[in-house]
Short mmCIF file of C-alpha atoms in Angstrom, two decimals:
data_model
loop_
_atom_site.label_atom_id
_atom_site.label_comp_id
_atom_site.label_asym_id
_atom_site.label_seq_id
_atom_site.Cartn_x
_atom_site.Cartn_y
_atom_site.Cartn_z
CA UNK A 1 100.94 109.52 108.38
CA UNK A 2 100.13 106.73 106.53
CA UNK A 3 98.46 103.26 107.53
CA UNK A 4 100.31 99.83 106.29
CA UNK A 5 98.14 96.91 105.79
CA UNK A 6 100.41 93.84 105.57
CA UNK A 7 98.41 91.03 104.15
CA UNK A 8 100.23 87.14 103.99
CA UNK A 9 97.99 84.64 102.01
CA UNK A 10 94.97 86.91 101.71
CA UNK A 11 94.74 87.65 105.44
CA UNK A 12 95.58 91.27 107.03
CA UNK A 13 98.23 90.64 109.64
CA UNK A 14 100.67 92.20 112.39
CA UNK A 15 104.63 91.85 111.64
CA UNK A 16 106.59 91.46 114.26
CA UNK A 17 110.60 91.88 112.80
CA UNK A 18 110.03 90.37 109.44
CA UNK A 19 109.53 86.64 111.39
CA UNK A 20 106.54 86.28 113.75
CA UNK A 21 103.04 86.86 111.89
CA UNK A 22 99.96 87.67 113.83
CA UNK A 23 96.53 86.91 111.96
CA UNK A 24 94.41 90.64 111.99
CA UNK A 25 91.77 89.97 109.39
CA UNK A 26 90.06 91.28 106.14
CA UNK A 27 92.08 93.52 103.89
CA UNK A 28 88.64 95.29 102.59
CA UNK A 29 87.44 95.93 105.83
CA UNK A 30 90.76 96.95 107.59
CA UNK A 31 91.29 99.24 104.57
CA UNK A 32 87.76 101.08 105.31
CA UNK A 33 88.17 101.78 108.57
CA UNK A 34 91.93 103.34 107.75
CA UNK A 35 90.31 105.56 105.58
CA UNK A 36 87.78 106.19 107.48
CA UNK A 37 89.85 107.05 110.76
CA UNK A 38 91.64 109.67 108.23
CA UNK A 39 94.79 107.90 107.05
CA UNK A 40 96.64 109.99 104.77
CA UNK A 41 97.32 107.38 102.35
CA UNK A 42 97.16 103.47 102.67
CA UNK A 43 100.34 101.06 102.12
CA UNK A 44 98.65 97.26 100.65
CA UNK A 45 101.28 95.02 100.56
CA UNK A 46 101.42 91.14 99.99
CA UNK A 47 104.56 90.04 101.75
CA UNK A 48 104.01 86.17 100.60
CA UNK A 49 103.63 86.96 97.17
CA UNK A 50 107.26 87.04 95.66
CA UNK A 51 107.91 83.72 97.81
CA UNK A 52 105.06 82.33 96.55
CA UNK A 53 106.10 83.51 92.73
CA UNK A 54 103.11 85.32 92.48
CA UNK A 55 101.79 89.01 92.54
CA UNK A 56 99.36 90.83 94.39
CA UNK A 57 95.78 89.51 93.89
CA UNK A 58 93.85 92.12 91.58
CA UNK A 59 90.69 91.17 92.93
CA UNK A 60 92.00 92.35 97.11
CA UNK A 61 93.29 95.60 94.83
CA UNK A 62 89.89 95.98 93.49
CA UNK A 63 88.12 95.57 96.81
CA UNK A 64 90.32 97.73 98.61
CA UNK A 65 90.61 100.35 96.51
CA UNK A 66 86.94 100.47 96.62
CA UNK A 67 86.99 101.74 100.05
CA UNK A 68 89.83 103.83 100.06
CA UNK A 69 88.89 107.96 100.12
CA UNK A 70 92.66 108.53 100.17
CA UNK A 71 95.45 107.37 98.04
CA UNK A 72 96.32 103.86 97.80
CA UNK A 73 99.95 102.31 97.35
CA UNK A 74 100.32 98.61 96.45
CA UNK A 75 102.94 96.20 96.31
CA UNK A 76 103.68 92.36 96.72
CA UNK A 77 105.59 90.48 93.95
CA UNK A 78 105.22 93.01 91.01
CA UNK A 79 107.86 92.37 88.84
CA UNK A 80 106.95 93.36 84.95
CA UNK A 81 104.97 96.44 84.08
CA UNK A 82 102.19 94.65 82.65
CA UNK A 83 101.52 93.70 86.31
CA UNK A 84 102.04 97.77 86.78
CA UNK A 85 99.51 98.54 84.80
CA UNK A 86 97.08 95.86 86.02
CA UNK A 87 97.76 97.17 89.34
CA UNK A 88 97.17 100.72 88.61
CA UNK A 89 93.90 99.51 86.42
CA UNK A 90 92.64 97.67 89.52
CA UNK A 91 92.54 101.22 91.59
CA UNK A 92 96.39 101.48 92.90
CA UNK A 93 97.31 105.12 92.65
CA UNK A 94 101.30 103.99 93.07
CA UNK A 95 103.29 100.77 92.97
CA UNK A 96 105.54 99.74 95.50
CA UNK A 97 108.54 97.69 94.30
CA UNK A 98 111.34 96.09 96.68
CA UNK A 99 112.35 92.21 95.40
CA UNK A 100 112.65 93.02 91.36
CA UNK A 101 115.11 95.86 92.14
CA UNK A 102 117.50 93.61 94.10
CA UNK A 103 117.69 91.15 91.59
CA UNK A 104 118.28 93.86 89.05
CA UNK A 105 115.46 93.84 87.06
CA UNK A 106 114.04 96.66 84.98
CA UNK A 107 110.64 97.05 86.18
CA UNK A 108 110.78 100.77 87.74
CA UNK A 109 112.85 102.10 85.14
CA UNK A 110 110.25 100.71 82.61
CA UNK A 111 107.26 101.26 84.59
CA UNK A 112 108.54 105.14 85.45
CA UNK A 113 108.69 105.77 81.47
CA UNK A 114 104.97 104.58 81.11
CA UNK A 115 103.29 105.92 84.24
CA UNK A 116 105.94 108.63 85.59
CA UNK A 117 108.12 108.40 88.17
CA UNK A 118 105.51 110.02 90.91
CA UNK A 119 103.67 106.54 91.06
CA UNK A 120 107.24 104.20 91.35
CA UNK A 121 107.75 103.78 95.07
CA UNK A 122 110.96 101.85 95.81
CA UNK A 123 110.71 99.67 99.45
CA UNK A 124 114.07 99.36 101.00
CA UNK A 125 114.43 96.83 104.02
CA UNK A 126 117.25 97.38 106.09
CA UNK A 127 119.29 96.34 109.54
CA UNK A 128 121.70 98.43 111.06
CA UNK A 129 124.97 96.99 112.48
CA UNK A 130 128.45 98.67 113.69
CA UNK A 131 126.48 101.60 112.95
CA UNK A 132 126.72 100.98 108.87
CA UNK A 133 123.07 100.21 107.24
CA UNK A 134 122.64 97.05 105.58
CA UNK A 135 120.18 96.25 102.75
CA UNK A 136 118.00 93.33 104.14
CA UNK A 137 116.66 90.53 101.88
CA UNK A 138 113.33 89.59 103.26
CA UNK A 139 113.53 86.75 100.61
CA UNK A 140 116.39 84.85 102.28
CA UNK A 141 115.90 86.74 106.34
CA UNK A 142 119.71 87.70 105.14
CA UNK A 143 121.84 90.78 105.24
CA UNK A 144 123.15 91.75 101.78
CA UNK A 145 126.80 93.36 101.41
CA UNK A 146 124.89 96.32 99.84
CA UNK A 147 124.83 99.67 101.67
CA UNK A 148 121.72 101.65 102.36
CA UNK A 149 122.86 104.89 101.10
CA UNK A 150 124.37 102.97 98.07
CA UNK A 151 120.66 101.61 97.68
CA UNK A 152 119.18 105.06 97.59
CA UNK A 153 120.89 106.61 94.68
CA UNK A 154 120.69 103.22 92.92
CA UNK A 155 116.99 103.18 93.44
CA UNK A 156 116.16 106.88 92.29
CA UNK A 157 118.70 106.15 89.20
CA UNK A 158 116.33 103.37 88.22
CA UNK A 159 113.34 105.70 88.17
CA UNK A 160 111.50 105.51 91.86
CA UNK A 161 110.11 108.95 92.56
CA UNK A 162 109.71 107.78 96.42
CA UNK A 163 110.99 106.02 98.57
CA UNK A 164 109.79 103.44 101.72
CA UNK A 165 112.60 102.46 104.05
CA UNK A 166 111.63 100.03 106.47
CA UNK A 167 113.59 99.58 109.99
CA UNK A 168 113.77 95.77 110.46
CA UNK A 169 114.89 95.91 113.96
CA UNK A 170 112.52 97.70 115.03
CA UNK A 171 109.08 96.43 112.83
CA UNK A 172 106.41 95.65 115.19
CA UNK A 173 108.18 96.49 118.54
CA UNK A 174 106.37 99.72 119.35
CA UNK A 175 109.42 100.87 120.83
CA UNK A 176 109.72 104.34 118.24
CA UNK A 177 111.45 105.10 115.43
CA UNK A 178 115.32 105.58 115.08
CA UNK A 179 115.50 108.88 114.98
CA UNK A 180 119.58 108.93 114.57
CA UNK A 181 119.04 106.41 111.27
CA UNK A 182 116.57 108.75 110.22
CA UNK A 183 118.60 111.99 110.24
CA UNK A 184 121.55 109.39 108.68
CA UNK A 185 119.66 108.43 105.77
CA UNK A 186 117.75 111.25 105.00
CA UNK A 187 120.37 113.50 104.30
CA UNK A 188 121.48 111.04 101.15
CA UNK A 189 118.61 110.71 100.05
CA UNK A 190 117.09 113.16 96.56
CA UNK A 191 113.50 111.90 96.68
CA UNK A 192 110.93 112.17 99.36
CA UNK A 193 111.16 109.43 101.79
CA UNK A 194 108.74 107.60 103.97
CA UNK A 195 109.75 105.88 107.19
CA UNK A 196 108.38 102.53 108.66
CA UNK A 197 109.32 100.66 111.87
CA UNK A 198 108.70 101.56 115.33
CA UNK A 199 105.65 103.30 116.02
CA UNK A 200 103.99 102.38 119.40
CA UNK A 201 102.50 105.96 120.37
CA UNK A 202 101.56 109.27 119.03
CA UNK A 203 104.99 111.23 120.77
CA UNK A 204 107.20 108.70 118.14
CA UNK A 205 104.94 110.46 115.50
CA UNK A 206 105.65 113.86 116.19
CA UNK A 207 109.60 112.80 117.04
CA UNK A 208 109.77 111.50 113.88
CA UNK A 209 107.80 114.28 111.68
CA UNK A 210 108.84 117.07 113.78
CA UNK A 211 113.06 117.69 113.48
CA UNK A 212 113.25 115.59 110.40
CA UNK A 213 112.45 116.48 106.81
CA UNK A 214 110.10 112.89 106.50
CA UNK A 215 107.89 113.46 103.68
CA UNK A 216 105.48 110.83 105.69
CA UNK A 217 105.90 107.77 108.72
CA UNK A 218 104.17 104.61 108.03
CA UNK A 219 102.69 102.29 110.50
CA UNK A 220 100.36 99.24 110.74
CA UNK A 221 100.64 97.33 114.14
CA UNK A 222 99.56 100.13 116.57
CA UNK A 223 96.46 101.21 114.47
CA UNK A 224 94.85 97.64 114.40
CA UNK A 225 92.42 96.40 117.31
CA UNK A 226 91.67 99.67 118.49
CA UNK A 227 88.89 102.29 116.86
CA UNK A 228 89.63 105.45 115.36
CA UNK A 229 93.38 104.44 116.57
CA UNK A 230 94.67 106.92 113.38
CA UNK A 231 92.36 109.85 114.28
CA UNK A 232 93.83 109.73 118.20
CA UNK A 233 97.31 109.77 117.04
CA UNK A 234 96.43 112.57 114.52
CA UNK A 235 94.65 114.39 117.33
CA UNK A 236 97.98 114.82 119.11
CA UNK A 237 100.83 114.82 116.42
CA UNK A 238 98.13 118.32 115.41
CA UNK A 239 99.70 120.01 118.15
CA UNK A 240 102.97 120.23 117.82
CA UNK A 241 103.42 119.41 113.03
CA UNK A 242 101.11 120.50 110.96
CA UNK A 243 99.01 117.72 109.03
CA UNK A 244 95.55 116.94 107.58
CA UNK A 245 93.15 116.69 110.18
CA UNK A 246 89.88 116.65 108.40
CA UNK A 247 88.22 113.82 109.77
CA UNK A 248 84.65 114.15 111.73
CA UNK A 249 86.00 112.59 114.47
CA UNK A 250 87.12 115.32 117.23
CA UNK A 251 89.40 114.28 120.35
CA UNK A 252 90.35 118.38 120.94
CA UNK A 253 88.35 118.09 124.81
CA UNK A 254 89.37 114.90 125.46
CA UNK A 255 92.51 113.71 127.46
CA UNK A 256 94.69 111.13 125.44
CA UNK A 257 97.62 109.12 127.38
CA UNK A 258 100.97 108.45 126.03
CA UNK A 259 99.75 105.00 124.74
CA UNK A 260 97.24 106.81 122.47
CA UNK A 261 93.92 106.00 124.42
CA UNK A 262 91.04 108.18 125.43
CA UNK A 263 91.06 108.78 129.30
CA UNK A 264 88.05 107.83 131.60
CA UNK A 265 85.74 111.32 131.66
CA UNK A 266 85.47 112.75 135.10
CA UNK A 267 82.11 111.57 136.58
CA UNK A 268 80.74 115.54 135.84
CA UNK A 269 81.34 114.81 132.15
CA UNK A 270 79.30 111.70 132.22
CA UNK A 271 76.93 113.33 134.51
CA UNK A 272 76.60 115.32 131.62
CA UNK A 273 75.95 112.75 128.84
CA UNK A 274 72.78 111.59 130.51
CA UNK A 275 69.57 111.78 128.93
CA UNK A 276 66.95 113.66 130.21
CA UNK A 277 63.71 112.20 131.39
CA UNK A 278 60.74 114.30 129.96
CA UNK A 279 57.36 113.90 130.88
CA UNK A 280 55.31 113.98 127.90
CA UNK A 281 53.14 116.53 127.74
CA UNK A 282 49.31 116.46 128.05
CA UNK A 283 47.28 118.38 125.61
#
């Protein structure tokens, strides 16, 4: 389970269908919380970098990396091998690239030769129309004529060792992952795939992971504003899917709602938690 941190003009935001952005807070603080709550990986993406014709701020990468105890994947305006090197040196474990591949640049191919295919993640945004999947260009907010299946092969041929597939239509909606789309896309992928877009409750993660061959699912919006949210989700997923759960936070003896919230304890349980008042012993 991968925790996504979208930053826009250096501020963490919640993304809704790639159109609306709600401010959340500081990237460093968010990364530390997600790491402590048990995320298996953190995905840090600067969604404004390419539009501003720059790459992600290395200072932000360094600060976020210093708080991460899990692998860190970084993306945002990365289009040159030199930038890949700088981002990796700043603390990233993997590089996520989107726009430069759409533009036909050889950044990924050169990066995979220098640093290894295992650290090159190709990010593909898509929209489903008439039972077909088309690549979406977030810069112009437009649907391209490129089919997602063609993009999968193209990105792998260019050197991507992993793919991040973003369902634009479901981004930030919290209505669940599109399981049909996942099945259709996965069968055409020759490298590990991470799916993003639509997570709203623990059951959504279970559905996506249980009956598919995804290597991971990514989510961001539902993890904000709720302490230990990742641990809560993982505690429920673990009941159906074998995943890593080594956080010290334990919810095994608590009732968690469908929305991933801990139910109020019974009066008997609350009573047992009260402090016992002991009188001072006289010697």
